[in-house]
Amino acid sequence: MPKHLKKISEETIHKNPWWIYKHDKYEKPNGEEGDYYYGETPGNAMVVPVLDDGRIVLVLQQRYLREKQSIEFPCGGIFEGQGVLDAAKRELLEETGYVADEYIKIGEFEGLNGLVKDMCHVFLAYVTEQEAQQLDDTEEIEVMYRRPDEIDTMIRKNEIWDGQTLAAWAMVHHNFLHKDSQS
């Protein structure tokens, strides 16, 4: 069983509205001191929206770091003082224009737990009506609709490559939608 590392100190190197970059000093199991650099966020909420006909709502948006388009589920950061469900509702409306009557918390995960403290909270939402998107001034988002089997095919073809979307789909599809996608 690995021994736990003992934190000696924590320093904030940089902070902005979206994340904090930190440097910790820690004690190794052999007694030596080590350095650990990492990011930290308040977390984010991802929504897997389902229409009455069983199709899933996705978004297509440009990803700056990869310089290419990415197909994803609606997702965004949790603002200070905001609840996880409120963040999920905000992101669904903002990115797709959809409103849901029912949200089911599926679970949570950390996508890069060695690099960043960034818990992703996953919700399944049964959408009921669509309003206008409420995009940030940096966003251009196209709303897409796919059946579960089409999403599986897109994943196999590497057309969906966003890690959070892949993890959320694994959680939702196999636990909640699997029977529906087989019919």
N, C-alpha and C. Protein backbone atom coordinates (compact mmCIF):
# COMPACT_ATOMS: atom_id res chain seq x y z
N MET A 1 0.85 -1.18 0.00
CA MET A 1 0.00 0.00 0.00
C MET A 1 0.89 1.24 0.00
N PRO A 2 0.67 2.16 -0.95
CA PRO A 2 1.50 3.37 -0.99
C PRO A 2 1.31 4.23 0.26
N LYS A 3 2.39 4.86 0.67
CA LYS A 3 2.30 5.79 1.79
C LYS A 3 1.80 7.13 1.29
N HIS A 4 1.09 7.82 2.15
CA HIS A 4 0.57 9.14 1.80
C HIS A 4 1.67 10.18 1.90
N LEU A 5 1.57 11.17 1.05
CA LEU A 5 2.50 12.29 1.10
C LEU A 5 1.95 13.31 2.08
N LYS A 6 2.84 13.90 2.87
CA LYS A 6 2.42 14.87 3.88
C LYS A 6 2.65 16.28 3.34
N LYS A 7 1.57 17.07 3.27
CA LYS A 7 1.69 18.46 2.80
C LYS A 7 2.38 19.29 3.87
N ILE A 8 3.38 20.06 3.42
CA ILE A 8 4.10 20.96 4.31
C ILE A 8 3.57 22.38 4.16
N SER A 9 3.39 22.81 2.91
CA SER A 9 2.91 24.17 2.65
C SER A 9 2.17 24.22 1.32
N GLU A 10 1.39 25.28 1.15
CA GLU A 10 0.63 25.50 -0.08
C GLU A 10 0.73 26.97 -0.45
N GLU A 11 1.04 27.24 -1.73
CA GLU A 11 1.20 28.62 -2.21
C GLU A 11 0.38 28.80 -3.48
N THR A 12 -0.37 29.90 -3.57
CA THR A 12 -1.08 30.24 -4.80
C THR A 12 -0.13 31.03 -5.68
N ILE A 13 0.12 30.51 -6.88
CA ILE A 13 1.03 31.16 -7.83
C ILE A 13 0.26 32.14 -8.71
N HIS A 14 -0.92 31.73 -9.15
CA HIS A 14 -1.73 32.57 -10.04
C HIS A 14 -3.19 32.23 -9.81
N LYS A 15 -4.03 33.25 -9.89
CA LYS A 15 -5.47 33.05 -9.72
C LYS A 15 -6.20 33.91 -10.75
N ASN A 16 -7.23 33.34 -11.37
CA ASN A 16 -8.11 34.10 -12.25
C ASN A 16 -9.53 33.64 -11.97
N PRO A 17 -10.53 34.16 -12.67
CA PRO A 17 -11.92 33.77 -12.35
C PRO A 17 -12.23 32.28 -12.58
N TRP A 18 -11.39 31.56 -13.33
CA TRP A 18 -11.72 30.18 -13.69
C TRP A 18 -10.91 29.13 -12.94
N TRP A 19 -9.68 29.43 -12.57
CA TRP A 19 -8.85 28.44 -11.90
C TRP A 19 -7.76 29.11 -11.07
N ILE A 20 -7.14 28.28 -10.22
CA ILE A 20 -6.01 28.71 -9.39
C ILE A 20 -4.85 27.78 -9.71
N TYR A 21 -3.66 28.33 -9.86
CA TYR A 21 -2.46 27.51 -10.07
C TYR A 21 -1.68 27.53 -8.76
N LYS A 22 -1.38 26.33 -8.22
CA LYS A 22 -0.77 26.23 -6.89
C LYS A 22 0.55 25.46 -6.91
N HIS A 23 1.32 25.71 -5.85
CA HIS A 23 2.58 25.01 -5.61
C HIS A 23 2.57 24.54 -4.16
N ASP A 24 2.66 23.25 -3.98
CA ASP A 24 2.74 22.67 -2.64
C ASP A 24 4.14 22.13 -2.40
N LYS A 25 4.57 22.23 -1.17
CA LYS A 25 5.75 21.50 -0.69
C LYS A 25 5.21 20.33 0.11
N TYR A 26 5.81 19.15 -0.08
CA TYR A 26 5.34 17.98 0.64
C TYR A 26 6.52 17.12 1.08
N GLU A 27 6.23 16.27 2.05
CA GLU A 27 7.25 15.35 2.55
C GLU A 27 7.04 13.98 1.91
N LYS A 28 8.10 13.47 1.30
CA LYS A 28 8.06 12.14 0.69
C LYS A 28 8.15 11.07 1.79
N PRO A 29 7.77 9.84 1.48
CA PRO A 29 7.86 8.77 2.48
C PRO A 29 9.27 8.59 3.06
N ASN A 30 10.30 8.95 2.28
CA ASN A 30 11.68 8.81 2.78
C ASN A 30 12.15 10.02 3.59
N GLY A 31 11.24 11.00 3.79
CA GLY A 31 11.57 12.18 4.59
C GLY A 31 12.05 13.37 3.79
N GLU A 32 12.38 13.17 2.52
CA GLU A 32 12.82 14.29 1.68
C GLU A 32 11.63 15.18 1.32
N GLU A 33 11.96 16.42 0.92
CA GLU A 33 10.93 17.38 0.54
C GLU A 33 10.75 17.37 -0.98
N GLY A 34 9.50 17.51 -1.41
CA GLY A 34 9.20 17.55 -2.84
C GLY A 34 8.31 18.73 -3.19
N ASP A 35 8.24 19.02 -4.49
CA ASP A 35 7.40 20.10 -5.01
C ASP A 35 6.28 19.50 -5.85
N TYR A 36 5.08 20.05 -5.72
CA TYR A 36 3.93 19.60 -6.52
C TYR A 36 3.21 20.84 -7.05
N TYR A 37 3.08 20.93 -8.36
CA TYR A 37 2.39 22.03 -9.01
C TYR A 37 1.09 21.50 -9.61
N TYR A 38 0.01 22.25 -9.42
CA TYR A 38 -1.29 21.78 -9.92
C TYR A 38 -2.27 22.94 -10.07
N GLY A 39 -3.32 22.68 -10.80
CA GLY A 39 -4.41 23.63 -10.94
C GLY A 39 -5.57 23.22 -10.06
N GLU A 40 -6.43 24.18 -9.77
CA GLU A 40 -7.61 23.90 -8.96
C GLU A 40 -8.76 24.77 -9.47
N THR A 41 -9.94 24.18 -9.57
CA THR A 41 -11.14 24.93 -9.98
C THR A 41 -12.26 24.64 -8.99
N PRO A 42 -13.33 25.42 -9.04
CA PRO A 42 -14.50 25.10 -8.22
C PRO A 42 -15.27 23.88 -8.75
N GLY A 43 -14.83 23.33 -9.88
CA GLY A 43 -15.49 22.19 -10.50
C GLY A 43 -16.36 22.64 -11.66
N ASN A 44 -16.99 21.68 -12.29
CA ASN A 44 -17.86 21.98 -13.41
C ASN A 44 -19.04 21.02 -13.44
N ALA A 45 -20.05 21.42 -14.19
CA ALA A 45 -21.26 20.60 -14.32
C ALA A 45 -21.46 20.27 -15.79
N MET A 46 -21.65 18.99 -16.08
CA MET A 46 -21.89 18.52 -17.45
C MET A 46 -23.28 17.91 -17.50
N VAL A 47 -24.01 18.23 -18.58
CA VAL A 47 -25.38 17.77 -18.73
C VAL A 47 -25.49 16.91 -19.98
N VAL A 48 -26.10 15.73 -19.83
CA VAL A 48 -26.44 14.88 -20.97
C VAL A 48 -27.93 15.07 -21.19
N PRO A 49 -28.31 15.93 -22.15
CA PRO A 49 -29.72 16.25 -22.37
C PRO A 49 -30.40 15.22 -23.29
N VAL A 50 -31.59 14.77 -22.89
CA VAL A 50 -32.34 13.77 -23.65
C VAL A 50 -33.68 14.37 -24.07
N LEU A 51 -33.98 14.25 -25.37
CA LEU A 51 -35.27 14.70 -25.90
C LEU A 51 -36.33 13.63 -25.70
N ASP A 52 -37.60 14.00 -25.88
CA ASP A 52 -38.71 13.04 -25.75
C ASP A 52 -38.56 11.84 -26.67
N ASP A 53 -37.97 12.04 -27.86
CA ASP A 53 -37.83 10.94 -28.82
C ASP A 53 -36.58 10.10 -28.57
N GLY A 54 -35.85 10.37 -27.48
CA GLY A 54 -34.68 9.57 -27.12
C GLY A 54 -33.37 10.08 -27.69
N ARG A 55 -33.43 11.06 -28.58
CA ARG A 55 -32.18 11.62 -29.10
C ARG A 55 -31.48 12.43 -28.01
N ILE A 56 -30.17 12.52 -28.16
CA ILE A 56 -29.32 13.22 -27.21
C ILE A 56 -28.88 14.54 -27.83
N VAL A 57 -28.84 15.59 -27.02
CA VAL A 57 -28.41 16.91 -27.47
C VAL A 57 -26.92 17.06 -27.17
N LEU A 58 -26.16 17.44 -28.20
CA LEU A 58 -24.73 17.71 -28.06
C LEU A 58 -24.45 19.11 -28.59
N VAL A 59 -23.25 19.59 -28.33
CA VAL A 59 -22.83 20.88 -28.87
C VAL A 59 -21.52 20.72 -29.63
N LEU A 60 -21.40 21.50 -30.69
CA LEU A 60 -20.18 21.55 -31.49
C LEU A 60 -19.58 22.93 -31.28
N GLN A 61 -18.34 22.95 -30.79
CA GLN A 61 -17.69 24.24 -30.53
C GLN A 61 -16.20 24.15 -30.78
N GLN A 62 -15.62 25.30 -31.04
CA GLN A 62 -14.18 25.38 -31.29
C GLN A 62 -13.44 25.29 -29.96
N ARG A 63 -12.38 24.49 -29.94
CA ARG A 63 -11.53 24.40 -28.75
C ARG A 63 -10.18 25.04 -29.06
N TYR A 64 -9.91 26.12 -28.36
CA TYR A 64 -8.74 26.95 -28.62
C TYR A 64 -7.43 26.16 -28.56
N LEU A 65 -7.22 25.40 -27.50
CA LEU A 65 -5.94 24.71 -27.33
C LEU A 65 -5.68 23.67 -28.41
N ARG A 66 -6.71 23.03 -28.90
CA ARG A 66 -6.56 22.01 -29.94
C ARG A 66 -6.72 22.58 -31.34
N GLU A 67 -7.18 23.83 -31.42
CA GLU A 67 -7.40 24.50 -32.70
C GLU A 67 -8.28 23.68 -33.63
N LYS A 68 -9.33 23.11 -33.06
CA LYS A 68 -10.28 22.36 -33.88
C LYS A 68 -11.63 22.27 -33.17
N GLN A 69 -12.63 21.84 -33.92
CA GLN A 69 -13.98 21.69 -33.41
C GLN A 69 -14.08 20.45 -32.51
N SER A 70 -14.92 20.54 -31.50
CA SER A 70 -15.12 19.43 -30.58
C SER A 70 -16.61 19.22 -30.35
N ILE A 71 -17.03 17.97 -30.40
CA ILE A 71 -18.42 17.59 -30.12
C ILE A 71 -18.47 17.16 -28.66
N GLU A 72 -19.34 17.81 -27.89
CA GLU A 72 -19.37 17.61 -26.44
C GLU A 72 -20.79 17.69 -25.91
N PHE A 73 -20.93 17.32 -24.65
CA PHE A 73 -22.16 17.62 -23.93
C PHE A 73 -22.00 19.02 -23.33
N PRO A 74 -23.11 19.73 -23.12
CA PRO A 74 -23.02 21.04 -22.48
C PRO A 74 -22.32 20.93 -21.12
N CYS A 75 -21.38 21.83 -20.89
CA CYS A 75 -20.60 21.76 -19.65
C CYS A 75 -20.00 23.13 -19.36
N GLY A 76 -19.88 23.44 -18.09
CA GLY A 76 -19.25 24.69 -17.72
C GLY A 76 -18.92 24.75 -16.24
N GLY A 77 -18.15 25.74 -15.90
CA GLY A 77 -17.67 25.89 -14.54
C GLY A 77 -18.76 26.27 -13.55
N ILE A 78 -18.50 25.93 -12.31
CA ILE A 78 -19.38 26.29 -11.21
C ILE A 78 -18.86 27.61 -10.65
N PHE A 79 -19.71 28.61 -10.64
CA PHE A 79 -19.31 29.92 -10.13
C PHE A 79 -19.27 29.90 -8.60
N GLU A 80 -18.47 30.79 -8.04
CA GLU A 80 -18.37 30.90 -6.58
C GLU A 80 -19.75 31.14 -5.98
N GLY A 81 -20.11 30.34 -4.99
CA GLY A 81 -21.39 30.46 -4.33
C GLY A 81 -22.55 29.80 -5.05
N GLN A 82 -22.28 29.20 -6.21
CA GLN A 82 -23.34 28.58 -7.00
C GLN A 82 -23.39 27.08 -6.71
N GLY A 83 -24.59 26.53 -6.65
CA GLY A 83 -24.75 25.10 -6.47
C GLY A 83 -24.48 24.35 -7.77
N VAL A 84 -24.18 23.08 -7.64
CA VAL A 84 -23.86 22.24 -8.79
C VAL A 84 -25.06 22.13 -9.74
N LEU A 85 -26.25 21.91 -9.21
CA LEU A 85 -27.44 21.80 -10.07
C LEU A 85 -27.72 23.12 -10.77
N ASP A 86 -27.56 24.23 -10.08
CA ASP A 86 -27.76 25.54 -10.72
C ASP A 86 -26.78 25.75 -11.87
N ALA A 87 -25.54 25.30 -11.69
CA ALA A 87 -24.55 25.41 -12.77
C ALA A 87 -24.96 24.55 -13.96
N ALA A 88 -25.48 23.35 -13.69
CA ALA A 88 -25.93 22.47 -14.77
C ALA A 88 -27.08 23.12 -15.55
N LYS A 89 -28.03 23.67 -14.84
CA LYS A 89 -29.17 24.35 -15.50
C LYS A 89 -28.69 25.53 -16.33
N ARG A 90 -27.77 26.31 -15.77
CA ARG A 90 -27.24 27.48 -16.47
C ARG A 90 -26.54 27.07 -17.77
N GLU A 91 -25.71 26.04 -17.70
CA GLU A 91 -24.96 25.61 -18.88
C GLU A 91 -25.87 25.03 -19.95
N LEU A 92 -26.87 24.26 -19.55
CA LEU A 92 -27.80 23.70 -20.53
C LEU A 92 -28.50 24.81 -21.29
N LEU A 93 -29.01 25.79 -20.58
CA LEU A 93 -29.71 26.92 -21.21
C LEU A 93 -28.74 27.76 -22.05
N GLU A 94 -27.59 28.07 -21.47
CA GLU A 94 -26.62 28.93 -22.15
C GLU A 94 -26.16 28.33 -23.48
N GLU A 95 -25.76 27.06 -23.47
CA GLU A 95 -25.15 26.46 -24.65
C GLU A 95 -26.15 25.90 -25.66
N THR A 96 -27.32 25.48 -25.19
CA THR A 96 -28.28 24.85 -26.12
C THR A 96 -29.60 25.60 -26.23
N GLY A 97 -29.92 26.40 -25.24
CA GLY A 97 -31.23 27.05 -25.21
C GLY A 97 -32.30 26.17 -24.60
N TYR A 98 -31.94 24.95 -24.21
CA TYR A 98 -32.94 24.02 -23.66
C TYR A 98 -33.13 24.22 -22.16
N VAL A 99 -34.35 23.89 -21.73
CA VAL A 99 -34.73 23.87 -20.33
C VAL A 99 -35.21 22.46 -20.03
N ALA A 100 -34.89 21.96 -18.86
CA ALA A 100 -35.30 20.61 -18.47
C ALA A 100 -36.15 20.66 -17.21
N ASP A 101 -37.15 19.79 -17.15
CA ASP A 101 -37.97 19.66 -15.94
C ASP A 101 -37.34 18.72 -14.93
N GLU A 102 -36.56 17.77 -15.44
CA GLU A 102 -36.00 16.74 -14.55
C GLU A 102 -34.50 16.60 -14.77
N TYR A 103 -33.76 16.68 -13.68
CA TYR A 103 -32.32 16.45 -13.69
C TYR A 103 -32.02 15.29 -12.75
N ILE A 104 -31.21 14.36 -13.20
CA ILE A 104 -30.79 13.24 -12.36
C ILE A 104 -29.27 13.31 -12.23
N LYS A 105 -28.79 13.40 -11.00
CA LYS A 105 -27.33 13.41 -10.77
C LYS A 105 -26.83 11.99 -10.97
N ILE A 106 -25.97 11.82 -11.96
CA ILE A 106 -25.45 10.51 -12.31
C ILE A 106 -24.22 10.16 -11.48
N GLY A 107 -23.36 11.13 -11.29
CA GLY A 107 -22.13 10.89 -10.55
C GLY A 107 -21.15 12.02 -10.78
N GLU A 108 -19.92 11.77 -10.45
CA GLU A 108 -18.87 12.77 -10.61
C GLU A 108 -17.55 12.06 -10.83
N PHE A 109 -16.62 12.79 -11.43
CA PHE A 109 -15.29 12.25 -11.68
C PHE A 109 -14.30 13.39 -11.80
N GLU A 110 -13.03 13.07 -11.63
CA GLU A 110 -11.94 14.01 -11.89
C GLU A 110 -11.17 13.48 -13.09
N GLY A 111 -11.14 14.26 -14.15
CA GLY A 111 -10.54 13.82 -15.40
C GLY A 111 -9.02 13.77 -15.41
N LEU A 112 -8.37 14.62 -14.67
CA LEU A 112 -6.90 14.68 -14.63
C LEU A 112 -6.45 14.83 -13.19
N ASN A 113 -6.72 13.83 -12.37
CA ASN A 113 -6.52 13.99 -10.93
C ASN A 113 -5.07 14.09 -10.49
N GLY A 114 -4.13 13.95 -11.39
CA GLY A 114 -2.74 14.19 -11.04
C GLY A 114 -2.27 15.59 -11.40
N LEU A 115 -3.11 16.32 -12.16
CA LEU A 115 -2.73 17.65 -12.63
C LEU A 115 -3.62 18.77 -12.11
N VAL A 116 -4.88 18.45 -11.85
CA VAL A 116 -5.82 19.51 -11.48
C VAL A 116 -6.91 18.94 -10.57
N LYS A 117 -7.29 19.73 -9.55
CA LYS A 117 -8.47 19.41 -8.75
C LYS A 117 -9.65 20.04 -9.48
N ASP A 118 -10.44 19.23 -10.18
CA ASP A 118 -11.51 19.75 -11.03
C ASP A 118 -12.60 18.69 -11.14
N MET A 119 -13.49 18.65 -10.16
CA MET A 119 -14.54 17.65 -10.14
C MET A 119 -15.61 17.98 -11.18
N CYS A 120 -15.90 17.01 -12.03
CA CYS A 120 -16.96 17.16 -13.02
C CYS A 120 -18.20 16.42 -12.51
N HIS A 121 -19.29 17.15 -12.34
CA HIS A 121 -20.56 16.61 -11.86
C HIS A 121 -21.44 16.35 -13.08
N VAL A 122 -21.90 15.11 -13.24
CA VAL A 122 -22.64 14.71 -14.44
C VAL A 122 -24.13 14.56 -14.12
N PHE A 123 -24.94 15.19 -14.97
CA PHE A 123 -26.40 15.13 -14.85
C PHE A 123 -27.02 14.60 -16.13
N LEU A 124 -28.06 13.82 -15.99
CA LEU A 124 -28.93 13.44 -17.09
C LEU A 124 -30.13 14.37 -16.98
N ALA A 125 -30.52 15.00 -18.09
CA ALA A 125 -31.63 15.97 -18.06
C ALA A 125 -32.62 15.64 -19.16
N TYR A 126 -33.89 15.59 -18.79
CA TYR A 126 -34.96 15.37 -19.77
C TYR A 126 -35.50 16.74 -20.16
N VAL A 127 -35.11 17.18 -21.37
CA VAL A 127 -35.44 18.54 -21.80
C VAL A 127 -36.89 18.64 -22.26
N THR A 128 -37.49 19.80 -22.02
CA THR A 128 -38.90 19.99 -22.31
C THR A 128 -39.17 21.10 -23.30
N GLU A 129 -38.36 22.14 -23.29
CA GLU A 129 -38.60 23.25 -24.20
C GLU A 129 -37.28 23.89 -24.57
N GLN A 130 -37.29 24.57 -25.72
CA GLN A 130 -36.08 25.25 -26.16
C GLN A 130 -36.34 26.74 -26.31
N GLU A 131 -35.43 27.51 -25.75
CA GLU A 131 -35.45 28.96 -25.86
C GLU A 131 -34.22 29.36 -26.69
N ALA A 132 -33.85 30.60 -26.66
CA ALA A 132 -32.65 31.05 -27.38
C ALA A 132 -31.40 30.72 -26.56
N GLN A 133 -30.31 30.38 -27.25
CA GLN A 133 -29.03 30.20 -26.58
C GLN A 133 -28.63 31.50 -25.91
N GLN A 134 -27.86 31.39 -24.82
CA GLN A 134 -27.37 32.57 -24.10
C GLN A 134 -25.85 32.47 -24.00
N LEU A 135 -25.20 32.50 -25.15
CA LEU A 135 -23.77 32.25 -25.25
C LEU A 135 -22.93 33.38 -24.67
N ASP A 136 -21.76 33.00 -24.13
CA ASP A 136 -20.76 33.99 -23.74
C ASP A 136 -20.23 34.64 -25.01
N ASP A 137 -19.58 35.78 -24.87
CA ASP A 137 -19.08 36.48 -26.06
C ASP A 137 -17.92 35.76 -26.74
N THR A 138 -17.37 34.74 -26.11
CA THR A 138 -16.29 33.95 -26.72
C THR A 138 -16.79 32.66 -27.36
N GLU A 139 -18.08 32.39 -27.26
CA GLU A 139 -18.62 31.11 -27.73
C GLU A 139 -19.40 31.23 -29.04
N GLU A 140 -19.18 30.27 -29.91
CA GLU A 140 -20.01 30.02 -31.08
C GLU A 140 -20.32 28.53 -31.03
N ILE A 141 -21.55 28.19 -30.72
CA ILE A 141 -21.91 26.80 -30.48
C ILE A 141 -23.06 26.39 -31.39
N GLU A 142 -22.86 25.25 -32.05
CA GLU A 142 -23.91 24.65 -32.87
C GLU A 142 -24.52 23.49 -32.09
N VAL A 143 -25.84 23.44 -32.02
CA VAL A 143 -26.54 22.36 -31.31
C VAL A 143 -26.73 21.19 -32.28
N MET A 144 -26.46 19.98 -31.79
CA MET A 144 -26.56 18.76 -32.59
C MET A 144 -27.49 17.77 -31.89
N TYR A 145 -28.06 16.85 -32.66
CA TYR A 145 -28.96 15.83 -32.11
C TYR A 145 -28.54 14.47 -32.66
N ARG A 146 -28.34 13.49 -31.76
CA ARG A 146 -27.93 12.15 -32.19
C ARG A 146 -28.61 11.10 -31.32
N ARG A 147 -28.89 9.95 -31.92
CA ARG A 147 -29.38 8.79 -31.18
C ARG A 147 -28.20 8.18 -30.41
N PRO A 148 -28.47 7.45 -29.34
CA PRO A 148 -27.37 6.82 -28.60
C PRO A 148 -26.46 5.96 -29.47
N ASP A 149 -27.02 5.18 -30.39
CA ASP A 149 -26.17 4.33 -31.24
C ASP A 149 -25.30 5.18 -32.17
N GLU A 150 -25.79 6.34 -32.58
CA GLU A 150 -24.98 7.24 -33.41
C GLU A 150 -23.82 7.83 -32.60
N ILE A 151 -24.06 8.12 -31.33
CA ILE A 151 -22.98 8.62 -30.47
C ILE A 151 -21.92 7.54 -30.30
N ASP A 152 -22.34 6.30 -30.10
CA ASP A 152 -21.37 5.20 -29.99
C ASP A 152 -20.50 5.11 -31.24
N THR A 153 -21.12 5.24 -32.41
CA THR A 153 -20.38 5.20 -33.68
C THR A 153 -19.41 6.37 -33.78
N MET A 154 -19.85 7.55 -33.39
CA MET A 154 -18.99 8.74 -33.43
C MET A 154 -17.78 8.56 -32.51
N ILE A 155 -17.98 7.92 -31.38
CA ILE A 155 -16.86 7.66 -30.45
C ILE A 155 -15.89 6.68 -31.08
N ARG A 156 -16.41 5.60 -31.68
CA ARG A 156 -15.53 4.61 -32.32
C ARG A 156 -14.71 5.24 -33.45
N LYS A 157 -15.29 6.22 -34.14
CA LYS A 157 -14.60 6.90 -35.25
C LYS A 157 -13.73 8.06 -34.77
N ASN A 158 -13.64 8.25 -33.47
CA ASN A 158 -12.88 9.34 -32.84
C ASN A 158 -13.39 10.72 -33.26
N GLU A 159 -14.67 10.81 -33.59
CA GLU A 159 -15.28 12.10 -33.89
C GLU A 159 -15.63 12.84 -32.60
N ILE A 160 -15.83 12.09 -31.53
CA ILE A 160 -15.99 12.66 -30.19
C ILE A 160 -14.73 12.28 -29.42
N TRP A 161 -13.94 13.28 -29.05
CA TRP A 161 -12.65 13.03 -28.41
C TRP A 161 -12.48 13.77 -27.08
N ASP A 162 -13.46 14.55 -26.68
CA ASP A 162 -13.39 15.27 -25.41
C ASP A 162 -13.49 14.28 -24.25
N GLY A 163 -12.52 14.31 -23.36
CA GLY A 163 -12.45 13.34 -22.27
C GLY A 163 -13.63 13.39 -21.32
N GLN A 164 -14.09 14.59 -20.98
CA GLN A 164 -15.23 14.69 -20.07
C GLN A 164 -16.49 14.13 -20.72
N THR A 165 -16.67 14.40 -22.00
CA THR A 165 -17.84 13.87 -22.71
C THR A 165 -17.78 12.35 -22.76
N LEU A 166 -16.61 11.80 -23.04
CA LEU A 166 -16.46 10.34 -23.09
C LEU A 166 -16.77 9.70 -21.73
N ALA A 167 -16.26 10.30 -20.66
CA ALA A 167 -16.51 9.76 -19.32
C ALA A 167 -17.99 9.86 -18.96
N ALA A 168 -18.60 11.01 -19.25
CA ALA A 168 -20.02 11.19 -18.93
C ALA A 168 -20.87 10.22 -19.73
N TRP A 169 -20.54 10.01 -21.01
CA TRP A 169 -21.30 9.08 -21.84
C TRP A 169 -21.20 7.66 -21.27
N ALA A 170 -20.02 7.26 -20.84
CA ALA A 170 -19.86 5.93 -20.25
C ALA A 170 -20.74 5.79 -19.01
N MET A 171 -20.79 6.82 -18.19
CA MET A 171 -21.59 6.77 -16.96
C MET A 171 -23.08 6.72 -17.28
N VAL A 172 -23.53 7.57 -18.19
CA VAL A 172 -24.96 7.69 -18.49
C VAL A 172 -25.45 6.54 -19.35
N HIS A 173 -24.74 6.26 -20.43
CA HIS A 173 -25.20 5.28 -21.42
C HIS A 173 -25.34 3.89 -20.79
N HIS A 174 -24.34 3.45 -20.11
CA HIS A 174 -24.36 2.09 -19.60
C HIS A 174 -25.22 1.92 -18.35
N ASN A 175 -25.49 2.99 -17.64
CA ASN A 175 -26.30 2.88 -16.43
C ASN A 175 -27.75 3.28 -16.61
N PHE A 176 -28.04 4.13 -17.61
CA PHE A 176 -29.40 4.66 -17.73
C PHE A 176 -30.02 4.51 -19.10
N LEU A 177 -29.22 4.54 -20.16
CA LEU A 177 -29.78 4.54 -21.50
C LEU A 177 -29.55 3.24 -22.26
N HIS A 178 -28.79 2.33 -21.72
CA HIS A 178 -28.37 1.14 -22.45
C HIS A 178 -29.54 0.35 -23.03
N LYS A 179 -30.57 0.13 -22.25
CA LYS A 179 -31.72 -0.65 -22.72
C LYS A 179 -32.43 0.07 -23.86
N ASP A 180 -32.56 1.40 -23.75
CA ASP A 180 -33.24 2.17 -24.80
C ASP A 180 -32.47 2.14 -26.11
N SER A 181 -31.13 2.13 -26.05
CA SER A 181 -30.34 2.19 -27.27
C SER A 181 -30.33 0.87 -28.02
N GLN A 182 -30.74 -0.20 -27.37
CA GLN A 182 -30.74 -1.51 -28.01
C GLN A 182 -32.02 -1.77 -28.80
N SER A 183 -33.03 -0.93 -28.63
CA SER A 183 -34.30 -1.17 -29.32
C SER A 183 -34.33 -0.54 -30.69
